[in-house]
Short mmCIF file of C-alpha atoms in Angstrom, two decimals:
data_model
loop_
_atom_site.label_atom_id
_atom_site.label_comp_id
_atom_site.label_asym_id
_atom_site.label_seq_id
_atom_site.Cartn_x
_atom_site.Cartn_y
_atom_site.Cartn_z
CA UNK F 1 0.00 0.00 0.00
CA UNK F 2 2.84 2.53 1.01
CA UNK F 3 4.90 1.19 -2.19
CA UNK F 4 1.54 2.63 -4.39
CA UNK F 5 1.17 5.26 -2.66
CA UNK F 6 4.07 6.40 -3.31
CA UNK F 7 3.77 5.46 -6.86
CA UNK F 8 0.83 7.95 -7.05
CA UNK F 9 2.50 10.93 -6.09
CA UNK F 10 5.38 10.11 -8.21
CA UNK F 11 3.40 10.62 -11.19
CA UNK F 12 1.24 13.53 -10.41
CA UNK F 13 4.48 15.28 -9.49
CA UNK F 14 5.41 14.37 -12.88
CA UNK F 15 2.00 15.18 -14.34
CA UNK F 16 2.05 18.85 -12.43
CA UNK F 17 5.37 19.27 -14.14
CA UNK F 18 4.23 18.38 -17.21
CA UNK F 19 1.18 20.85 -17.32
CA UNK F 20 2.18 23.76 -15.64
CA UNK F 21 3.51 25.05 -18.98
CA UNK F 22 0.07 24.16 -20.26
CA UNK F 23 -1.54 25.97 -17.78
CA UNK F 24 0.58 29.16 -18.27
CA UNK F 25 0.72 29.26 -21.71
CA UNK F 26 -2.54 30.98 -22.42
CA UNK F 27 -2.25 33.86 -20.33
CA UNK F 28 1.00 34.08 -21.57
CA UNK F 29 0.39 34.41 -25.07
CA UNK F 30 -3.36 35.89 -25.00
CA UNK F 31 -4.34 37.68 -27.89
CA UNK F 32 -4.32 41.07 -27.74
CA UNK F 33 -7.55 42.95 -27.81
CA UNK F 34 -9.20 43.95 -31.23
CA UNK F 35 -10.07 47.68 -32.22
CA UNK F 36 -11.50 48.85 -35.12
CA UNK F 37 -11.52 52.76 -35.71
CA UNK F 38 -13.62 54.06 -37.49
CA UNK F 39 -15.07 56.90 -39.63
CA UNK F 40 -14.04 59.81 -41.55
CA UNK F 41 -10.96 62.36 -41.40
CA UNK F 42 -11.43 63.57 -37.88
CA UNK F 43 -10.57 60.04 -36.72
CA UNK F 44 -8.01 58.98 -39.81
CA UNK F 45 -5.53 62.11 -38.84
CA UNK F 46 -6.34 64.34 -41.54
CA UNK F 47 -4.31 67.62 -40.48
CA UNK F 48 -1.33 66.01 -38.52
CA UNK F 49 0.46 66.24 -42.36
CA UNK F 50 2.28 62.23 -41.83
CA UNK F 51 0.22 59.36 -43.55
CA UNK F 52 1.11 55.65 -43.47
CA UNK F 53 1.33 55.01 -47.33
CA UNK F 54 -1.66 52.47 -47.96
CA UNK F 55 -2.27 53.52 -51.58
CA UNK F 56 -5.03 55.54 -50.68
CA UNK F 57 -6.44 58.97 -49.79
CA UNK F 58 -7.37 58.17 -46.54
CA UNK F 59 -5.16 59.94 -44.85
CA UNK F 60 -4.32 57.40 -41.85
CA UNK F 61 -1.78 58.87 -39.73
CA UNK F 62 0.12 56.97 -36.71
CA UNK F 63 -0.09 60.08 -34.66
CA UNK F 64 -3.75 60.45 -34.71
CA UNK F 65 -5.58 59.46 -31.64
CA UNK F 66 -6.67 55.14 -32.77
CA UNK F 67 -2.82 54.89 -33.56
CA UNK F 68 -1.76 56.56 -29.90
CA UNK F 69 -4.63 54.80 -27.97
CA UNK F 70 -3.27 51.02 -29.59
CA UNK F 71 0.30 51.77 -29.22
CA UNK F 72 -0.33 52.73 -25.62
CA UNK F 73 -2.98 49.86 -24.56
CA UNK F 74 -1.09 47.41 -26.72
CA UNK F 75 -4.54 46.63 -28.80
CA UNK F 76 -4.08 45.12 -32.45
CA UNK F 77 -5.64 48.21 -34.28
CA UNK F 78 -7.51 48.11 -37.60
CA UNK F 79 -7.68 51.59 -38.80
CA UNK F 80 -10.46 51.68 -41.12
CA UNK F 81 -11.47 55.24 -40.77
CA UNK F 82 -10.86 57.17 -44.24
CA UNK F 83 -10.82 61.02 -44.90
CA UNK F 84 -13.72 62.03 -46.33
CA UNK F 85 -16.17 59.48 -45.20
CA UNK F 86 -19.87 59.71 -45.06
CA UNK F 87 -22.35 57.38 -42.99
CA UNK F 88 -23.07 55.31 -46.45
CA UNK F 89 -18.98 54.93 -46.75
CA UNK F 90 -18.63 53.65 -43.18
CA UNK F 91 -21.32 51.19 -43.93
CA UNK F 92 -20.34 50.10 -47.59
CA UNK F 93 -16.58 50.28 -46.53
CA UNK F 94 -15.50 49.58 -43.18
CA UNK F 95 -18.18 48.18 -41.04
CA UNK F 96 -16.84 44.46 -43.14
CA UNK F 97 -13.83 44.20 -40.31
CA UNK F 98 -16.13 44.02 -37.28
CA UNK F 99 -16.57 40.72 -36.04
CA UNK F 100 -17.45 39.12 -32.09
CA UNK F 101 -13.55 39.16 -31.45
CA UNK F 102 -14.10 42.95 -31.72
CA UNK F 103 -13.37 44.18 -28.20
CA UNK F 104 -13.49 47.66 -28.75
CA UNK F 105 -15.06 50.52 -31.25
CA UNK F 106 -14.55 54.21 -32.01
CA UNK F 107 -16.27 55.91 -34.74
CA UNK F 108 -16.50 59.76 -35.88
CA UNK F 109 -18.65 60.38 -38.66
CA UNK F 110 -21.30 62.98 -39.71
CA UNK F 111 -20.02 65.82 -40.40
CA UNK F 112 -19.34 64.86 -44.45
CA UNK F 113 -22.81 64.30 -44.76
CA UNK F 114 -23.75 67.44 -42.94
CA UNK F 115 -21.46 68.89 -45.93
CA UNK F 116 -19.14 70.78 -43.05
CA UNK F 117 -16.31 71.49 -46.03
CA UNK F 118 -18.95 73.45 -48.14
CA UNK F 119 -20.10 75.07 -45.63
CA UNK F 120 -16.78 76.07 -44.19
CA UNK F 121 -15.99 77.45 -47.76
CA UNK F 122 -18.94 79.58 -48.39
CA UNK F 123 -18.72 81.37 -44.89
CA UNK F 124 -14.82 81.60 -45.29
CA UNK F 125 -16.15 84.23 -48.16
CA UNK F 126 -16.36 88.18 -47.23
CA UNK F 127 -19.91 88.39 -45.98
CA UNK F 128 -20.72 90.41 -49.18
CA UNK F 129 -19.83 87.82 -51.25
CA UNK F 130 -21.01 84.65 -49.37
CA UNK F 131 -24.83 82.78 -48.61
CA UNK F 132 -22.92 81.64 -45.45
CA UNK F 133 -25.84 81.80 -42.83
CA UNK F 134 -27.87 79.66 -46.09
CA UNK F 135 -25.45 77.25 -45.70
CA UNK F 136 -25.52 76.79 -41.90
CA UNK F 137 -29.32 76.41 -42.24
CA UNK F 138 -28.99 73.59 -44.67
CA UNK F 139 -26.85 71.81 -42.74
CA UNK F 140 -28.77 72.24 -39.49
CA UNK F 141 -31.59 71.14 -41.04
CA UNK F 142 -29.84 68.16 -41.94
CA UNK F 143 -28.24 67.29 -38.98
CA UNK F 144 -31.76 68.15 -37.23
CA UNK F 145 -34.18 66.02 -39.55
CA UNK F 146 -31.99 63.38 -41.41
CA UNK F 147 -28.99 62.61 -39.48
CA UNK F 148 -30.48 60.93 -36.24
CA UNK F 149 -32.11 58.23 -38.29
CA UNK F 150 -28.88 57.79 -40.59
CA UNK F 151 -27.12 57.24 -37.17
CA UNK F 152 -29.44 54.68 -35.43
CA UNK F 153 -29.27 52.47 -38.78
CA UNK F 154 -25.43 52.98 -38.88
CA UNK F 155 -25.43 51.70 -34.79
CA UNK F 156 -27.34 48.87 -35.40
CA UNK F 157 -25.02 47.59 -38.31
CA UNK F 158 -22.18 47.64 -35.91
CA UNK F 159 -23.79 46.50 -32.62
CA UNK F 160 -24.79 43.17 -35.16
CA UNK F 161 -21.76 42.52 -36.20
CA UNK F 162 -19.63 43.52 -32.86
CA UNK F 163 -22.00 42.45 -30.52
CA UNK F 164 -19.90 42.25 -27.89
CA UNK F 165 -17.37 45.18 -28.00
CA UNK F 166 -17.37 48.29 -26.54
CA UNK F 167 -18.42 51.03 -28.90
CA UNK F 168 -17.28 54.94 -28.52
CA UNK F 169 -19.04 57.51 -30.55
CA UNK F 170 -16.44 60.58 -30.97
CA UNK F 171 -18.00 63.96 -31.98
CA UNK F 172 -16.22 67.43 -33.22
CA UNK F 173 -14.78 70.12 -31.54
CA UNK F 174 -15.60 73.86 -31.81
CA UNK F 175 -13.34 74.90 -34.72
CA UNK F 176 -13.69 79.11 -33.98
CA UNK F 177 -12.49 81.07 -31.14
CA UNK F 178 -14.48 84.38 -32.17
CA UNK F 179 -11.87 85.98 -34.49
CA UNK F 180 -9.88 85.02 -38.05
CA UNK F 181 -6.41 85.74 -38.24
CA UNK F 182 -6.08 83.51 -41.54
CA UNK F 183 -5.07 86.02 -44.64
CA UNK F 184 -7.79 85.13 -47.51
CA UNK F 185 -10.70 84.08 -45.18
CA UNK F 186 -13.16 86.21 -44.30
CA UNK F 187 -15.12 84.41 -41.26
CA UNK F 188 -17.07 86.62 -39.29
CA UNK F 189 -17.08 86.76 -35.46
CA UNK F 190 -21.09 85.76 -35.92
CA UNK F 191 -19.90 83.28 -38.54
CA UNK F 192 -17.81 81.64 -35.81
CA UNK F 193 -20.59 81.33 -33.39
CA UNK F 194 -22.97 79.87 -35.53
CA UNK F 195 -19.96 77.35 -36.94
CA UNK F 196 -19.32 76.58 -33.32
CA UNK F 197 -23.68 76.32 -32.50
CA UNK F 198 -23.30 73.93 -35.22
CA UNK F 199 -20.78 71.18 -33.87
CA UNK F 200 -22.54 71.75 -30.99
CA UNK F 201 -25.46 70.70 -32.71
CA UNK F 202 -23.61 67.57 -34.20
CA UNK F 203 -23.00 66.62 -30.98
CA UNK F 204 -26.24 66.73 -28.87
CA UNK F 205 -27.68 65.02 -32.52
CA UNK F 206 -25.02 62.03 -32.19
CA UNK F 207 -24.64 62.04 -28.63
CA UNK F 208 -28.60 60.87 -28.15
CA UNK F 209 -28.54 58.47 -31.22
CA UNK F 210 -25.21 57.14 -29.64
CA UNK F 211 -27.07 56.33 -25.71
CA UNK F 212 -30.15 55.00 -27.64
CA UNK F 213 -27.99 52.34 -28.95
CA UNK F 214 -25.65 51.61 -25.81
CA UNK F 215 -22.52 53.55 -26.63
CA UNK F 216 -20.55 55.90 -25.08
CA UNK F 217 -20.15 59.37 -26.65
CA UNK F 218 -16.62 61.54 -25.75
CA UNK F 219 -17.25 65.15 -26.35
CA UNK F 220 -13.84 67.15 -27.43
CA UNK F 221 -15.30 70.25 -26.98
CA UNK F 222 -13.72 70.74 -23.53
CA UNK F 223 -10.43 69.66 -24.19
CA UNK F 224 -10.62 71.59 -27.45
CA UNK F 225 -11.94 75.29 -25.73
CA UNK F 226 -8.86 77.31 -25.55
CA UNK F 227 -7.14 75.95 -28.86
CA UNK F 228 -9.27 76.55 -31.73
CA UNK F 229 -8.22 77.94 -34.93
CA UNK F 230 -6.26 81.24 -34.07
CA UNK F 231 -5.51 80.54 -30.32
CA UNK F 232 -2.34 79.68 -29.04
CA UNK F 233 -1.50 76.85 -28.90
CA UNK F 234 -4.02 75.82 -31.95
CA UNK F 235 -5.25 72.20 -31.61
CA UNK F 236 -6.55 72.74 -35.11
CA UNK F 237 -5.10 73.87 -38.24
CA UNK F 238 -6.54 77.34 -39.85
CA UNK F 239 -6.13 77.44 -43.53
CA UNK F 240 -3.12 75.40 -44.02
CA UNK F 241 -1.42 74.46 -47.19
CA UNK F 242 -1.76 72.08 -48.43
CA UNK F 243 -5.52 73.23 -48.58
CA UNK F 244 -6.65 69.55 -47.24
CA UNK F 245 -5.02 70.19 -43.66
CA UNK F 246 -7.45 72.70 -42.91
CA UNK F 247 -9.86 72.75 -40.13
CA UNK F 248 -9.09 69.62 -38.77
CA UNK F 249 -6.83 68.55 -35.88
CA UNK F 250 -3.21 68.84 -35.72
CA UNK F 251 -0.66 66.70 -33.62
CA UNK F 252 -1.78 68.34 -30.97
CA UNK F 253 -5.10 68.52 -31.17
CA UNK F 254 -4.91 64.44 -31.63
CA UNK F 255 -2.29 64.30 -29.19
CA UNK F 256 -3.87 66.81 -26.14
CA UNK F 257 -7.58 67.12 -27.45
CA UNK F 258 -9.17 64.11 -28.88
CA UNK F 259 -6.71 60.92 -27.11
CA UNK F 260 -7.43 61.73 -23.57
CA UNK F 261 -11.30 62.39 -24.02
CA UNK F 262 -11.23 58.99 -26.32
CA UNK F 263 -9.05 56.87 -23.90
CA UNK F 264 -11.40 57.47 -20.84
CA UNK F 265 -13.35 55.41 -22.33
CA UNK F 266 -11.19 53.12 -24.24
CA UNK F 267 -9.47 51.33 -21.49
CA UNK F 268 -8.47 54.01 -19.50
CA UNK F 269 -6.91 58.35 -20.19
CA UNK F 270 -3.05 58.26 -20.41
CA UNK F 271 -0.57 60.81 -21.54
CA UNK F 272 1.02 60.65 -24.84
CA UNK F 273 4.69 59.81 -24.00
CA UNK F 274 7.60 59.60 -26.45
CA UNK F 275 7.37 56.28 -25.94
CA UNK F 276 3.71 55.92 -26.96
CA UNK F 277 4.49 58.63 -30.24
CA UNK F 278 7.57 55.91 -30.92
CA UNK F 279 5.61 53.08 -30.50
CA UNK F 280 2.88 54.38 -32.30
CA UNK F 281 5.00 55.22 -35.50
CA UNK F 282 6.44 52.37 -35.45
CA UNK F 283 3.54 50.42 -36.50
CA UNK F 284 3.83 52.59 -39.76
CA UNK F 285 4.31 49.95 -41.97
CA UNK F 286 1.95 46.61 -40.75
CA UNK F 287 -0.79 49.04 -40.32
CA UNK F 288 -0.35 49.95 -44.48
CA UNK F 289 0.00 46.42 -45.52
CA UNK F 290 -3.03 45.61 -43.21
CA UNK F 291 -4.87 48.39 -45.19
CA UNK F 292 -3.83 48.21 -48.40
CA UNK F 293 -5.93 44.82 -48.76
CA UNK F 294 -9.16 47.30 -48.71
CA UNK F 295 -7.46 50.07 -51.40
CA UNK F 296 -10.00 49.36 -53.95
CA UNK F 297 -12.67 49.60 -51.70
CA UNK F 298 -11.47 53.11 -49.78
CA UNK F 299 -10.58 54.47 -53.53
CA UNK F 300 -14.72 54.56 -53.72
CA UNK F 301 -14.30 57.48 -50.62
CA UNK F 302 -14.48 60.94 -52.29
CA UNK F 303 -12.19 63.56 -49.67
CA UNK F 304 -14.34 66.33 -48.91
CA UNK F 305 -11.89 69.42 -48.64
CA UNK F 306 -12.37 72.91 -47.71
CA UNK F 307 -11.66 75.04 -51.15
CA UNK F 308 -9.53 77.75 -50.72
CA UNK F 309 -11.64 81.22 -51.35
CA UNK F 310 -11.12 82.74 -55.35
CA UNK F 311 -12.27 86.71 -55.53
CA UNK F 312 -11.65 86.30 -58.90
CA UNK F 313 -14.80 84.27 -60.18
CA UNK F 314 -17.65 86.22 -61.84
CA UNK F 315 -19.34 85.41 -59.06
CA UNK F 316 -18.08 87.20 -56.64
CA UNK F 317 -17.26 90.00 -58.95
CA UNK F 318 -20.77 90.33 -59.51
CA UNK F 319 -21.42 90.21 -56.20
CA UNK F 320 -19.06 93.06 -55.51
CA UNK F 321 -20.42 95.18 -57.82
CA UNK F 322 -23.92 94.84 -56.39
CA UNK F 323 -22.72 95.35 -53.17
CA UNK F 324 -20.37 98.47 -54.08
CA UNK F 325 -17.45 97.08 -53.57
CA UNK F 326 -13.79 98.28 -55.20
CA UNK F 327 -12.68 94.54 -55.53
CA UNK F 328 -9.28 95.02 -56.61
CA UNK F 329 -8.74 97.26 -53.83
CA UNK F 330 -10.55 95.16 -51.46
CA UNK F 331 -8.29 92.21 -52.57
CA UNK F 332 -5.07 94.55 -52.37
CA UNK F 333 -5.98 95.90 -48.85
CA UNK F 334 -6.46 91.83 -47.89
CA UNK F 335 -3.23 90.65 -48.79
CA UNK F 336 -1.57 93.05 -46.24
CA UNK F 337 -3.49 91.81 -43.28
#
């Protein structure tokens, strides 16, 4: 009896040896969790002026906020989001990757179909010259009547095919601090308020359709108030060249603004260390092979850029005229400002 006893714990000695690697190994190689960003150029990095070369017009950029928040968490990121996406692009295009291994979701999209770059490039216009409070309307009206629907249909196609992630609706900052000291735009300090009313708009719009369906929503305003275009420091770019950096978040504003709001509720706010900007950069190059197997698809995407304003159409000559304006020596006096 002793001599099998002892038998016995001879071998689950050597069984315990022989599965504690077993046992281990999983935790030691789990996967890492699975994001998927997202939506149009306010989430691809549009303005930070580095893209990861893809072979598209996306504009991805490692130093926009899904790039920071993987490189920091340690997530494997698939950064569908594409400048110049609208709600139908997100769908058509991107919402493919999402699967029940998804573990976590940001998305920023909206302001495309809203038609912000057309209406950014009417009000930039001298007020004599411009329909921009026309434009504002159109695109409230929008956001007001058609956009809340768009969004609920868009939510359900990703809770379906994430069902179990964790999904974080990201809305736009206030672009205008009350005053333009760009040389060749012409928005008003009324202009500006009603710009700003309108993100504000965007917001409260997406914010609701984003708690109807279970998400969370992180508002930049905040973070953003204090940086617009024209403050110091500027989390967002004025009218840049080239022209499709405009009016959208810098490094800064992806680094300062939009990752700390995004990561409190994406595992957790950090700040962007060197370490995070290195890691993040250096996942240049797997995230543009990773991407460049959906090229043909994100070639579909038409950018949607702010236009750069032209006194010299008939147009606005026209409009001068009516308005009794001296247009060459309105457009002399401008270029000394």
């Amino acid at each position: 009896m002793k001599r099998t006893s002892t038998r016995l714990a001879v071998l689950g000695s050597a069984l315990v040896g022989l599965l504690s690697p077993l046992l281990v190994q999983p935790a030691a190689q789990a996967a890492a969790p699975v994001y998927v960003a997202l939506g149009d150029s306010y989430s691809s990095g549009t303005g930070t002026r580095s893209y990861i070369s893809d072979g598209t017009s996306c504009q991805r950029s490692t130093k926009a906020y899904p790039s920071l928040i993987a490189a920091a968490r340690g997530y494997a990121l698939n950064f569908r989001a594409c400048s110049g996406a609208k709600i139908a692009d997100v769908t058509n295009t991107q919402l493919n990757v999402l699967t029940t291994a998804t573990n976590y979701v940001t998305i920023s999209v909206g302001g495309n179909d809203a038609g912000f770059a057309d209406v950014l490039t009417e009000c930039a216009l001298p007020g004599w010259a411009s329909n921009c409070n026309g434009k504002i309307n159109t695109a409230q009206a929008y956001i007001n009547n058609t956009l809340p629907a768009a969004l609920a249909t868009l939510y359900a196609g990703i809770r379906s095919r994430a069902p179990y992630a964790k999904v974080v609706v990201v809305g736009y900052p206030r672009i205008f601090m009350g005053e333009d000291c760009n040389a060749f735009t012409w928005f008003s300090p009324d202009e500006e308020a009603r710009l700003n009313q309108t993100a504000d708009l965007m917001n409260t719009r997406t914010a609701a359709a984003a708690a109807a369906a279970g998400f969370s929503f992180a508002n930049p305003t905040a973070a953003f108030t204090g940086h617009a275009v024209c403050d110091n420091p500027e989390y967002l770019n004025g009218l840049s060249n080239p022209i499709s950096e405009s009016y959208h978040p810098n490094v800064l504003g992806h680094a300062s603004g939009y990752t700390p709001v995004v990561s409190a509720t994406v595992g957790g706010a950090f700040a962007v260390t060197a370490k995070v900007r290195a890691d993040a950069a250096a996942s240049a190059s797997s995230q543009a092979a990773l991407q460049r197997q959906y090229a043909a698809a994100d070639r579909s995407i038409r950018p949607e850029v702010f236009v750069t304003p032209d006194l010299t159409t008939p147009e606005v000559r026209r409009a001068a005229r009516k308005a009794g304006i001296d247009l060459d020596r309105f457009i002399a006096r401008s270029q000394r400002r």
